[in-house]
Amino acid sequence: MKKTQAYIQANQQRFLEELLDLLRIPSISADPTYAGDVRRAAEFIANNLRQSGADQVRLEETAGFPVVYGEKMIDPKAPTVLVYGHYDVQPADPLELWESPPFEPVIKDEIIYARGSCDDKGQVFMHVKAFEAMLATNNLPCNIKFMIEGEEEIGSNNLAIFVANNKELLQADVILISDTAIIANDIPSIDVGLRGLSYLEVTVQGPNRDLHSGVYGGAVANPINILCEMIASMHDEFNQITIPGFYEAVQELGATDRAAMAQTPFDLEAYQKDLGIASVHGEKGYSTLERASIRPTLDVNGIWGGYIGEGAKTVLPSLAHAKISMRLVPNQSSEKITQLFTDHFKSIAPKGVKVTVTPHHGGEAYVMPTDTIAYQAASKALAETFGKEPVPTRGGGSIPVPTVFEKELGIKSVLMGFGLDSDAIHSPNEHFGLFNFYKGIETIPHFFKHFYALSTK
Amino acid sequence: MKKTQAYIQANQQRFLEELLDLLRIPSISADPTYAGDVRRAAEFIANNLRQSGADQVRLEETAGFPVVYGEKMIDPKAPTVLVYGHYDVQPADPLELWESPPFEPVIKDEIIYARGSCDDKGQVFMHVKAFEAMLATNNLPCNIKFMIEGEEEIGSNNLAIFVANNKELLQADVILISDTAIIANDIPSIDVGLRGLSYLEVTVQGPNRDLHSGVYGGAVANPINILCEMIASMHDEFNQITIPGFYEAVQELGATDRAAMAQTPFDLEAYQKDLGIASVHGEKGYSTLERASIRPTLDVNGIWGGYIGEGAKTVLPSLAHAKISMRLVPNQSSEKITQLFTDHFKSIAPKGVKVTVTPHHGGEAYVMPTDTIAYQAASKALAETFGKEPVPTRGGGSIPVPTVFEKELGIKSVLMGFGLDSDAIHSPNEHFGLFNFYKGIETIPHFFKHFYALSTK
């Protein structure tokens, strides 16, 4: 292990430069304009895997962007670790809020600023480089497979098909994912829960054309006013969601679990200060950590309609639109919730408007038991490199794939992320600390060591 | 009068071609990009007035766009008619809904399609050409002054200052305005009421940056959800506006006036069919015509926030914005309502967000008595050219200037418009019938004739 860590030390600067090259590729999967760049990012990962010593490296084509596959089989009897990650990134808008261009990475105060630096290129690349180091120093104790996809930010639909069609290829003992955060650089943690997601787009149509708000205002349903009313009606005075049946399948945490959760280090004042808000805001009866992890939500992610240019235009518009997503918890079904939302949203539309609802994508919530070998291996690895036992936490984000892997392959995923919640993923000025990047590369070989030891005990 | 009408007949085609040239100038006052074009439209009007025989033609500079002034004083003892109109137009978005480009006028089935064709270039130009015809045929019985401004679509603030500073120059016996509609081409009408306006822009800020909706969703106020709740709360279940004090000054129409109004020809089924709606929608206890004229409103004219591009982005945005306008009725004060809105909107914001409210512009409601010489002259003129007595109606739109003229100059305005409510002003595919354009030019000399006769009786 010393040789491996020395190799990592000696190659730090090159690892970083390779990552910066990857970050320069604007692989925005949501926007068709960037389709060529998304593919370029896949090729970059594949080439880098090849140079790092992986075998069978190839782009597995799907109906969308390809999955990068690669492997190193050292011994058919050794345990196999399947590394999952994604090379696609979120759109970068609003561009004007970036302090440096999103795809021209800069390093300031030991922090890398770029779209994808944390989510997820930086974290995927930790695995590629840890693999290179283990292999180069003859210290890879397990078989390793890589499956790096390009559609995580748009729902991983084609990955699910790829997994279902390649069960043999993807056989493994654990899936290792770094796409989450630790509590702080001095408080390591492992995500043992993820929220699910149901994401929809709605359109409310009033009149068949934009109207003069003086001539028609007051007499014709204004689709923006109506959309606002419909959205507002979806939370009650306790900030609970009003869709009938929405909470039916929600797994309520018991008093013991909630008490354990309340022990997670959390500084409300620092949280509010970091966000520039006077107060948090959420469901009555739950703490901030609970609201952001074990409780489902309904957020408008985008809204538009009418005149949004400079100055004033007295229009009563024909159309109003919103993108709305719900974070789900065990045991809510994404498909069921999408249907409940659609039915409810249509049912509350007044007679003067027409409503359409289009599902974008969804995914299921996930819970990782802490008594597995995989969790124990991750816990020991983090304890070694951080000098402190990691805290099991439940994250609020959604990575649909663990549920897919469990269903299709029967394999559990361990979520050993190295980002921070404050890394502004999905926001302007996304960043990733050099500390976190290097700590990840340092920790991963320890995971392999412990996973091998615990598996063969 | 026969000679005048013959002159109009003979020059129809040239009048139309000149108008089309005017319509080709994209004089959008709300958008600074078009500042040069707005000025070009002013110069076009000035040149055309000069060619038509007006004296003292000049651009009167203001802090914004210039006012075009011109006059023909035939006799100091004759009555003076001041023609008001505007050469600026509304923005043309959404551009993709236009069937032909907004500033490349086309004529289809005897209808001119172009931004400004009805509101108000087409109607202003009727006056310029009627003036040319009267002058050329030695049939101008009154003195005439033109005051054509370039900021009507953005609130006429600089016109109000210009009027206050030029009371002597603008002395007249009546102000004649064609910027409204008739009920139908076979049902002439005169607007005897206009609604006032208060137009504001609001911003709701939640966190100081866009956040990941998974990591923070449920725990932090989402400014779009909050904005929707705030907007929704501004109407109650009877579709009345909930701002405290909003209805305090509203002049309620008596039973007699409402009964008279109920006599106005109106076909609800045709109205709904034209707009493609299954039902009208508005304040309980009032008819559609009442809702759109004698009752105040609150409409969102534009809304935006979060991710509005292709696909899905799971963002909890920092900012949400809306443009909101209220149509006002006698005796609501635009300034007072703007203040009431601002105070109320700020008071209903929850603790987790910051709210800013910026007034755009406003104007007062207006009522024209039907027992004036000016109204009678307009009524007789329309009766002559349409062969039918015009109906007095109350319009829902807002032209702030009549109140300004009454206050500053002590002169009443007569609203003799020739458009149709279905002309799609402020909308894509704005249009103006050739019938209406020529009917206006034909009718205006009759107004001058009757106004002279009634004034000197």
mmCIF file with all atom_site columns, N, CA, C and O in Angstrom, chain A residues 90 93 195 199 208 210 213-214 222 275 299 301 303 307 309 311 313-315 323 327 426-427, chain B residues 90 93 195 199 208 210 213-214 222 275 299 301 305 307 309 311 313-315 323 327 426-427:
data_model
loop_
_atom_site.group_PDB
_atom_site.id
_atom_site.type_symbol
_atom_site.label_atom_id
_atom_site.label_alt_id
_atom_site.label_comp_id
_atom_site.label_asym_id
_atom_site.label_entity_id
_atom_site.label_seq_id
_atom_site.pdbx_PDB_ins_code
_atom_site.Cartn_x
_atom_site.Cartn_y
_atom_site.Cartn_z
_atom_site.occupancy
_atom_site.B_iso_or_equiv
_atom_site.pdbx_formal_charge
_atom_site.auth_seq_id
_atom_site.auth_comp_id
_atom_site.auth_asym_id
_atom_site.auth_atom_id
_atom_site.pdbx_PDB_model_num
ATOM 1   N N  . GLN A 1 90  ? -24.548 18.588 -15.847 1.00 0.00 ? 90  GLN A N  1
ATOM 2   C CA . GLN A 1 90  ? -25.725 19.451 -15.891 1.00 0.00 ? 90  GLN A CA 1
ATOM 3   C C  . GLN A 1 90  ? -25.479 20.626 -16.838 1.00 0.00 ? 90  GLN A C  1
ATOM 4   O O  . GLN A 1 90  ? -24.335 21.029 -17.045 1.00 0.00 ? 90  GLN A O  1
ATOM 5   N N  . ASP A 1 93  ? -26.271 26.955 -17.278 1.00 0.00 ? 93  ASP A N  1
ATOM 6   C CA . ASP A 1 93  ? -26.966 28.220 -17.026 1.00 0.00 ? 93  ASP A CA 1
ATOM 7   C C  . ASP A 1 93  ? -27.407 28.327 -15.562 1.00 0.00 ? 93  ASP A C  1
ATOM 8   O O  . ASP A 1 93  ? -27.661 27.300 -14.935 1.00 0.00 ? 93  ASP A O  1
ATOM 9   N N  . ARG A 1 195 ? -32.742 9.796  -2.251  1.00 0.00 ? 195 ARG A N  1
ATOM 10  C CA . ARG A 1 195 ? -34.152 9.984  -2.576  1.00 0.00 ? 195 ARG A CA 1
ATOM 11  C C  . ARG A 1 195 ? -34.411 9.604  -4.034  1.00 0.00 ? 195 ARG A C  1
ATOM 12  O O  . ARG A 1 195 ? -33.522 9.678  -4.877  1.00 0.00 ? 195 ARG A O  1
ATOM 13  N N  . TYR A 1 199 ? -39.912 13.661 -12.286 1.00 0.00 ? 199 TYR A N  1
ATOM 14  C CA . TYR A 1 199 ? -39.699 14.989 -12.886 1.00 0.00 ? 199 TYR A CA 1
ATOM 15  C C  . TYR A 1 199 ? -40.669 15.153 -14.053 1.00 0.00 ? 199 TYR A C  1
ATOM 16  O O  . TYR A 1 199 ? -40.689 14.327 -14.965 1.00 0.00 ? 199 TYR A O  1
ATOM 17  N N  . ASN A 1 208 ? -56.295 30.815 -27.133 1.00 0.00 ? 208 ASN A N  1
ATOM 18  C CA . ASN A 1 208 ? -55.490 30.213 -28.196 1.00 0.00 ? 208 ASN A CA 1
ATOM 19  C C  . ASN A 1 208 ? -54.406 31.134 -28.746 1.00 0.00 ? 208 ASN A C  1
ATOM 20  O O  . ASN A 1 208 ? -53.640 30.757 -29.613 1.00 0.00 ? 208 ASN A O  1
ATOM 21  N N  . ASP A 1 210 ? -51.907 34.959 -27.552 1.00 0.00 ? 210 ASP A N  1
ATOM 22  C CA . ASP A 1 210 ? -51.658 36.016 -26.582 1.00 0.00 ? 210 ASP A CA 1
ATOM 23  C C  . ASP A 1 210 ? -52.688 37.126 -26.791 1.00 0.00 ? 210 ASP A C  1
ATOM 24  O O  . ASP A 1 210 ? -52.984 37.500 -27.920 1.00 0.00 ? 210 ASP A O  1
ATOM 25  N N  . SER A 1 213 ? -54.043 42.489 -22.373 1.00 0.00 ? 213 SER A N  1
ATOM 26  C CA . SER A 1 213 ? -54.545 42.294 -21.007 1.00 0.00 ? 213 SER A CA 1
ATOM 27  C C  . SER A 1 213 ? -55.562 43.360 -20.608 1.00 0.00 ? 213 SER A C  1
ATOM 28  O O  . SER A 1 213 ? -56.263 43.204 -19.615 1.00 0.00 ? 213 SER A O  1
ATOM 29  N N  . GLY A 1 214 ? -55.652 44.449 -21.376 1.00 0.00 ? 214 GLY A N  1
ATOM 30  C CA . GLY A 1 214 ? -56.675 45.440 -21.079 1.00 0.00 ? 214 GLY A CA 1
ATOM 31  C C  . GLY A 1 214 ? -58.010 45.024 -21.660 1.00 0.00 ? 214 GLY A C  1
ATOM 32  O O  . GLY A 1 214 ? -59.049 45.069 -21.004 1.00 0.00 ? 214 GLY A O  1
ATOM 33  N N  . ASN A 1 222 ? -56.215 33.677 -17.099 1.00 0.00 ? 222 ASN A N  1
ATOM 34  C CA . ASN A 1 222 ? -54.808 33.944 -17.408 1.00 0.00 ? 222 ASN A CA 1
ATOM 35  C C  . ASN A 1 222 ? -54.007 32.701 -17.010 1.00 0.00 ? 222 ASN A C  1
ATOM 36  O O  . ASN A 1 222 ? -53.972 32.333 -15.833 1.00 0.00 ? 222 ASN A O  1
ATOM 37  N N  . LEU A 1 275 ? -26.162 30.021 2.788   1.00 0.00 ? 275 LEU A N  1
ATOM 38  C CA . LEU A 1 275 ? -27.173 30.191 1.729   1.00 0.00 ? 275 LEU A CA 1
ATOM 39  C C  . LEU A 1 275 ? -27.716 31.618 1.664   1.00 0.00 ? 275 LEU A C  1
ATOM 40  O O  . LEU A 1 275 ? -28.500 31.945 0.772   1.00 0.00 ? 275 LEU A O  1
ATOM 41  N N  . ASP A 1 299 ? -40.749 20.504 -5.798  1.00 0.00 ? 299 ASP A N  1
ATOM 42  C CA . ASP A 1 299 ? -40.112 21.781 -6.120  1.00 0.00 ? 299 ASP A CA 1
ATOM 43  C C  . ASP A 1 299 ? -40.355 22.147 -7.573  1.00 0.00 ? 299 ASP A C  1
ATOM 44  O O  . ASP A 1 299 ? -40.247 21.293 -8.454  1.00 0.00 ? 299 ASP A O  1
ATOM 45  N N  . ASN A 1 301 ? -38.710 23.568 -10.614 1.00 0.00 ? 301 ASN A N  1
ATOM 46  C CA . ASN A 1 301 ? -37.326 23.763 -11.042 1.00 0.00 ? 301 ASN A CA 1
ATOM 47  C C  . ASN A 1 301 ? -37.206 24.846 -12.098 1.00 0.00 ? 301 ASN A C  1
ATOM 48  O O  . ASN A 1 301 ? -36.120 25.354 -12.347 1.00 0.00 ? 301 ASN A O  1
ATOM 49  N N  . ILE A 1 303 ? -39.909 27.904 -14.389 1.00 0.00 ? 303 ILE A N  1
ATOM 50  C CA . ILE A 1 303 ? -41.255 28.389 -14.756 1.00 0.00 ? 303 ILE A CA 1
ATOM 51  C C  . ILE A 1 303 ? -41.087 29.474 -15.801 1.00 0.00 ? 303 ILE A C  1
ATOM 52  O O  . ILE A 1 303 ? -40.117 30.237 -15.765 1.00 0.00 ? 303 ILE A O  1
ATOM 53  N N  . TYR A 1 307 ? -44.533 37.670 -21.249 1.00 0.00 ? 307 TYR A N  1
ATOM 54  C CA . TYR A 1 307 ? -43.444 38.539 -21.681 1.00 0.00 ? 307 TYR A CA 1
ATOM 55  C C  . TYR A 1 307 ? -42.363 38.583 -20.628 1.00 0.00 ? 307 TYR A C  1
ATOM 56  O O  . TYR A 1 307 ? -42.614 38.977 -19.489 1.00 0.00 ? 307 TYR A O  1
ATOM 57  N N  . GLY A 1 309 ? -39.118 39.847 -21.461 1.00 0.00 ? 309 GLY A N  1
ATOM 58  C CA . GLY A 1 309 ? -38.040 40.711 -21.951 1.00 0.00 ? 309 GLY A CA 1
ATOM 59  C C  . GLY A 1 309 ? -37.916 41.973 -21.106 1.00 0.00 ? 309 GLY A C  1
ATOM 60  O O  . GLY A 1 309 ? -38.453 42.074 -20.006 1.00 0.00 ? 309 GLY A O  1
ATOM 61  N N  . GLY A 1 311 ? -38.520 45.769 -19.872 1.00 0.00 ? 311 GLY A N  1
ATOM 62  C CA . GLY A 1 311 ? -39.655 46.674 -19.811 1.00 0.00 ? 311 GLY A CA 1
ATOM 63  C C  . GLY A 1 311 ? -40.976 45.972 -19.598 1.00 0.00 ? 311 GLY A C  1
ATOM 64  O O  . GLY A 1 311 ? -41.032 44.875 -19.041 1.00 0.00 ? 311 GLY A O  1
ATOM 65  N N  . LYS A 1 313 ? -44.893 44.684 -20.981 1.00 0.00 ? 313 LYS A N  1
ATOM 66  C CA . LYS A 1 313 ? -45.797 44.359 -22.079 1.00 0.00 ? 313 LYS A CA 1
ATOM 67  C C  . LYS A 1 313 ? -47.091 43.877 -21.440 1.00 0.00 ? 313 LYS A C  1
ATOM 68  O O  . LYS A 1 313 ? -47.079 42.950 -20.633 1.00 0.00 ? 313 LYS A O  1
ATOM 69  N N  . THR A 1 314 ? -48.188 44.494 -21.839 1.00 0.00 ? 314 THR A N  1
ATOM 70  C CA . THR A 1 314 ? -49.461 44.196 -21.196 1.00 0.00 ? 314 THR A CA 1
ATOM 71  C C  . THR A 1 314 ? -50.166 43.063 -21.927 1.00 0.00 ? 314 THR A C  1
ATOM 72  O O  . THR A 1 314 ? -51.180 43.253 -22.584 1.00 0.00 ? 314 THR A O  1
ATOM 73  N N  . VAL A 1 315 ? -49.596 41.872 -21.744 1.00 0.00 ? 315 VAL A N  1
ATOM 74  C CA . VAL A 1 315 ? -50.116 40.717 -22.459 1.00 0.00 ? 315 VAL A CA 1
ATOM 75  C C  . VAL A 1 315 ? -50.814 39.769 -21.482 1.00 0.00 ? 315 VAL A C  1
ATOM 76  O O  . VAL A 1 315 ? -50.412 39.616 -20.339 1.00 0.00 ? 315 VAL A O  1
ATOM 77  N N  . LYS A 1 323 ? -41.460 23.323 -14.979 1.00 0.00 ? 323 LYS A N  1
ATOM 78  C CA . LYS A 1 323 ? -40.798 22.042 -14.751 1.00 0.00 ? 323 LYS A CA 1
ATOM 79  C C  . LYS A 1 323 ? -40.888 21.789 -13.251 1.00 0.00 ? 323 LYS A C  1
ATOM 80  O O  . LYS A 1 323 ? -40.491 22.635 -12.455 1.00 0.00 ? 323 LYS A O  1
ATOM 81  N N  . ARG A 1 327 ? -38.921 14.818 -5.062  1.00 0.00 ? 327 ARG A N  1
ATOM 82  C CA . ARG A 1 327 ? -37.951 13.879 -4.501  1.00 0.00 ? 327 ARG A CA 1
ATOM 83  C C  . ARG A 1 327 ? -38.739 12.860 -3.685  1.00 0.00 ? 327 ARG A C  1
ATOM 84  O O  . ARG A 1 327 ? -39.635 13.246 -2.917  1.00 0.00 ? 327 ARG A O  1
ATOM 85  N N  . HIS A 1 426 ? -24.763 21.387 -9.875  1.00 0.00 ? 426 HIS A N  1
ATOM 86  C CA . HIS A 1 426 ? -25.992 21.853 -10.541 1.00 0.00 ? 426 HIS A CA 1
ATOM 87  C C  . HIS A 1 426 ? -26.129 23.378 -10.482 1.00 0.00 ? 426 HIS A C  1
ATOM 88  O O  . HIS A 1 426 ? -27.141 23.918 -10.934 1.00 0.00 ? 426 HIS A O  1
ATOM 89  N N  . SER A 1 427 ? -25.185 24.089 -9.921  1.00 0.00 ? 427 SER A N  1
ATOM 90  C CA . SER A 1 427 ? -25.263 25.547 -9.758  1.00 0.00 ? 427 SER A CA 1
ATOM 91  C C  . SER A 1 427 ? -24.099 26.213 -10.490 1.00 0.00 ? 427 SER A C  1
ATOM 92  O O  . SER A 1 427 ? -23.159 25.539 -10.902 1.00 0.00 ? 427 SER A O  1
ATOM 93  N N  . GLN B 1 90  ? -45.689 47.765 -29.464 1.00 0.00 ? 90  GLN B N  1
ATOM 94  C CA . GLN B 1 90  ? -45.361 46.719 -28.499 1.00 0.00 ? 90  GLN B CA 1
ATOM 95  C C  . GLN B 1 90  ? -44.244 45.821 -29.042 1.00 0.00 ? 90  GLN B C  1
ATOM 96  O O  . GLN B 1 90  ? -44.109 45.678 -30.252 1.00 0.00 ? 90  GLN B O  1
ATOM 97  N N  . ASP B 1 93  ? -42.543 39.711 -29.607 1.00 0.00 ? 93  ASP B N  1
ATOM 98  C CA . ASP B 1 93  ? -42.494 38.314 -29.171 1.00 0.00 ? 93  ASP B CA 1
ATOM 99  C C  . ASP B 1 93  ? -43.855 37.821 -28.682 1.00 0.00 ? 93  ASP B C  1
ATOM 100 O O  . ASP B 1 93  ? -44.644 38.629 -28.216 1.00 0.00 ? 93  ASP B O  1
ATOM 101 N N  . ARG B 1 195 ? -59.805 51.806 -18.710 1.00 0.00 ? 195 ARG B N  1
ATOM 102 C CA . ARG B 1 195 ? -59.294 51.442 -17.402 1.00 0.00 ? 195 ARG B CA 1
ATOM 103 C C  . ARG B 1 195 ? -57.914 52.058 -17.173 1.00 0.00 ? 195 ARG B C  1
ATOM 104 O O  . ARG B 1 195 ? -57.179 52.340 -18.115 1.00 0.00 ? 195 ARG B O  1
ATOM 105 N N  . TYR B 1 199 ? -48.454 48.834 -13.220 1.00 0.00 ? 199 TYR B N  1
ATOM 106 C CA . TYR B 1 199 ? -47.644 47.721 -13.748 1.00 0.00 ? 199 TYR B CA 1
ATOM 107 C C  . TYR B 1 199 ? -46.365 47.631 -12.934 1.00 0.00 ? 199 TYR B C  1
ATOM 108 O O  . TYR B 1 199 ? -45.632 48.607 -12.809 1.00 0.00 ? 199 TYR B O  1
ATOM 109 N N  . ASN B 1 208 ? -28.885 32.362 -1.910  1.00 0.00 ? 208 ASN B N  1
ATOM 110 C CA . ASN B 1 208 ? -28.043 33.317 -2.644  1.00 0.00 ? 208 ASN B CA 1
ATOM 111 C C  . ASN B 1 208 ? -27.464 32.738 -3.935  1.00 0.00 ? 208 ASN B C  1
ATOM 112 O O  . ASN B 1 208 ? -26.775 33.418 -4.671  1.00 0.00 ? 208 ASN B O  1
ATOM 113 N N  . ASP B 1 210 ? -28.183 29.300 -7.069  1.00 0.00 ? 210 ASP B N  1
ATOM 114 C CA . ASP B 1 210 ? -28.964 28.132 -7.460  1.00 0.00 ? 210 ASP B CA 1
ATOM 115 C C  . ASP B 1 210 ? -28.439 26.918 -6.696  1.00 0.00 ? 210 ASP B C  1
ATOM 116 O O  . ASP B 1 210 ? -27.233 26.735 -6.577  1.00 0.00 ? 210 ASP B O  1
ATOM 117 N N  . SER B 1 213 ? -31.575 20.579 -6.176  1.00 0.00 ? 213 SER B N  1
ATOM 118 C CA . SER B 1 213 ? -32.886 20.395 -5.542  1.00 0.00 ? 213 SER B CA 1
ATOM 119 C C  . SER B 1 213 ? -32.968 19.105 -4.732  1.00 0.00 ? 213 SER B C  1
ATOM 120 O O  . SER B 1 213 ? -33.884 18.920 -3.946  1.00 0.00 ? 213 SER B O  1
ATOM 121 N N  . GLY B 1 214 ? -32.008 18.213 -4.924  1.00 0.00 ? 214 GLY B N  1
ATOM 122 C CA . GLY B 1 214 ? -31.999 16.999 -4.111  1.00 0.00 ? 214 GLY B CA 1
ATOM 123 C C  . GLY B 1 214 ? -31.364 17.259 -2.765  1.00 0.00 ? 214 GLY B C  1
ATOM 124 O O  . GLY B 1 214 ? -31.897 16.889 -1.725  1.00 0.00 ? 214 GLY B O  1
ATOM 125 N N  . ASN B 1 222 ? -38.135 27.542 -1.866  1.00 0.00 ? 222 ASN B N  1
ATOM 126 C CA . ASN B 1 222 ? -37.947 27.618 -3.314  1.00 0.00 ? 222 ASN B CA 1
ATOM 127 C C  . ASN B 1 222 ? -38.661 28.880 -3.799  1.00 0.00 ? 222 ASN B C  1
ATOM 128 O O  . ASN B 1 222 ? -39.880 29.003 -3.666  1.00 0.00 ? 222 ASN B O  1
ATOM 129 N N  . LEU B 1 275 ? -61.613 32.602 -28.956 1.00 0.00 ? 275 LEU B N  1
ATOM 130 C CA . LEU B 1 275 ? -60.439 32.472 -28.089 1.00 0.00 ? 275 LEU B CA 1
ATOM 131 C C  . LEU B 1 275 ? -60.041 31.011 -27.847 1.00 0.00 ? 275 LEU B C  1
ATOM 132 O O  . LEU B 1 275 ? -59.010 30.745 -27.230 1.00 0.00 ? 275 LEU B O  1
ATOM 133 N N  . ASP B 1 299 ? -53.400 40.747 -13.374 1.00 0.00 ? 299 ASP B N  1
ATOM 134 C CA . ASP B 1 299 ? -52.915 39.715 -14.297 1.00 0.00 ? 299 ASP B CA 1
ATOM 135 C C  . ASP B 1 299 ? -51.395 39.628 -14.248 1.00 0.00 ? 299 ASP B C  1
ATOM 136 O O  . ASP B 1 299 ? -50.710 40.649 -14.231 1.00 0.00 ? 299 ASP B O  1
ATOM 137 N N  . ASN B 1 301 ? -48.346 39.213 -16.362 1.00 0.00 ? 301 ASN B N  1
ATOM 138 C CA . ASN B 1 301 ? -48.044 39.375 -17.785 1.00 0.00 ? 301 ASN B CA 1
ATOM 139 C C  . ASN B 1 301 ? -46.819 38.586 -18.205 1.00 0.00 ? 301 ASN B C  1
ATOM 140 O O  . ASN B 1 301 ? -46.584 38.362 -19.390 1.00 0.00 ? 301 ASN B O  1
ATOM 141 N N  . GLY B 1 305 ? -38.162 31.942 -14.042 1.00 0.00 ? 305 GLY B N  1
ATOM 142 C CA . GLY B 1 305 ? -37.251 31.578 -12.968 1.00 0.00 ? 305 GLY B CA 1
ATOM 143 C C  . GLY B 1 305 ? -36.784 30.148 -13.153 1.00 0.00 ? 305 GLY B C  1
ATOM 144 O O  . GLY B 1 305 ? -37.480 29.334 -13.749 1.00 0.00 ? 305 GLY B O  1
ATOM 145 N N  . TYR B 1 307 ? -34.665 26.774 -14.369 1.00 0.00 ? 307 TYR B N  1
ATOM 146 C CA . TYR B 1 307 ? -34.190 26.245 -15.644 1.00 0.00 ? 307 TYR B CA 1
ATOM 147 C C  . TYR B 1 307 ? -35.339 26.187 -16.640 1.00 0.00 ? 307 TYR B C  1
ATOM 148 O O  . TYR B 1 307 ? -36.343 25.522 -16.397 1.00 0.00 ? 307 TYR B O  1
ATOM 149 N N  . GLY B 1 309 ? -34.653 25.779 -20.116 1.00 0.00 ? 309 GLY B N  1
ATOM 150 C CA . GLY B 1 309 ? -34.135 25.254 -21.381 1.00 0.00 ? 309 GLY B CA 1
ATOM 151 C C  . GLY B 1 309 ? -34.727 23.892 -21.698 1.00 0.00 ? 309 GLY B C  1
ATOM 152 O O  . GLY B 1 309 ? -35.714 23.462 -21.104 1.00 0.00 ? 309 GLY B O  1
ATOM 153 N N  . GLY B 1 311 ? -35.128 19.884 -21.823 1.00 0.00 ? 311 GLY B N  1
ATOM 154 C CA . GLY B 1 311 ? -34.883 18.790 -20.880 1.00 0.00 ? 311 GLY B CA 1
ATOM 155 C C  . GLY B 1 311 ? -35.109 19.168 -19.430 1.00 0.00 ? 311 GLY B C  1
ATOM 156 O O  . GLY B 1 311 ? -35.883 20.071 -19.125 1.00 0.00 ? 311 GLY B O  1
ATOM 157 N N  . LYS B 1 313 ? -33.554 19.932 -15.446 1.00 0.00 ? 313 LYS B N  1
ATOM 158 C CA . LYS B 1 313 ? -32.454 20.297 -14.570 1.00 0.00 ? 313 LYS B CA 1
ATOM 159 C C  . LYS B 1 313 ? -33.002 20.386 -13.159 1.00 0.00 ? 313 LYS B C  1
ATOM 160 O O  . LYS B 1 313 ? -33.960 21.109 -12.914 1.00 0.00 ? 313 LYS B O  1
ATOM 161 N N  . THR B 1 314 ? -32.378 19.650 -12.253 1.00 0.00 ? 314 THR B N  1
ATOM 162 C CA . THR B 1 314 ? -32.928 19.571 -10.902 1.00 0.00 ? 314 THR B CA 1
ATOM 163 C C  . THR B 1 314 ? -32.342 20.673 -10.041 1.00 0.00 ? 314 THR B C  1
ATOM 164 O O  . THR B 1 314 ? -31.572 20.439 -9.136  1.00 0.00 ? 314 THR B O  1
ATOM 165 N N  . VAL B 1 315 ? -32.792 21.896 -10.353 1.00 0.00 ? 315 VAL B N  1
ATOM 166 C CA . VAL B 1 315 ? -32.265 23.056 -9.643  1.00 0.00 ? 315 VAL B CA 1
ATOM 167 C C  . VAL B 1 315 ? -33.306 23.624 -8.692  1.00 0.00 ? 315 VAL B C  1
ATOM 168 O O  . VAL B 1 315 ? -34.505 23.608 -8.977  1.00 0.00 ? 315 VAL B O  1
ATOM 169 N N  . LYS B 1 323 ? -43.826 39.828 -13.935 1.00 0.00 ? 323 LYS B N  1
ATOM 170 C CA . LYS B 1 323 ? -44.365 41.131 -14.305 1.00 0.00 ? 323 LYS B CA 1
ATOM 171 C C  . LYS B 1 323 ? -45.862 41.051 -14.054 1.00 0.00 ? 323 LYS B C  1
ATOM 172 O O  . LYS B 1 323 ? -46.523 40.151 -14.574 1.00 0.00 ? 323 LYS B O  1
ATOM 173 N N  . ARG B 1 327 ? -55.396 46.392 -13.935 1.00 0.00 ? 327 ARG B N  1
ATOM 174 C CA . ARG B 1 327 ? -56.233 47.359 -14.636 1.00 0.00 ? 327 ARG B CA 1
ATOM 175 C C  . ARG B 1 327 ? -57.123 48.018 -13.603 1.00 0.00 ? 327 ARG B C  1
ATOM 176 O O  . ARG B 1 327 ? -57.710 47.326 -12.764 1.00 0.00 ? 327 ARG B O  1
ATOM 177 N N  . HIS B 1 426 ? -50.996 43.770 -29.460 1.00 0.00 ? 426 HIS B N  1
ATOM 178 C CA . HIS B 1 426 ? -50.108 43.246 -28.392 1.00 0.00 ? 426 HIS B CA 1
ATOM 179 C C  . HIS B 1 426 ? -49.859 41.746 -28.568 1.00 0.00 ? 426 HIS B C  1
ATOM 180 O O  . HIS B 1 426 ? -49.216 41.137 -27.717 1.00 0.00 ? 426 HIS B O  1
ATOM 181 N N  . SER B 1 427 ? -50.384 41.133 -29.602 1.00 0.00 ? 427 SER B N  1
ATOM 182 C CA . SER B 1 427 ? -50.250 39.684 -29.815 1.00 0.00 ? 427 SER B CA 1
ATOM 183 C C  . SER B 1 427 ? -49.521 39.425 -31.131 1.00 0.00 ? 427 SER B C  1
ATOM 184 O O  . SER B 1 427 ? -49.344 40.332 -31.938 1.00 0.00 ? 427 SER B O  1
#
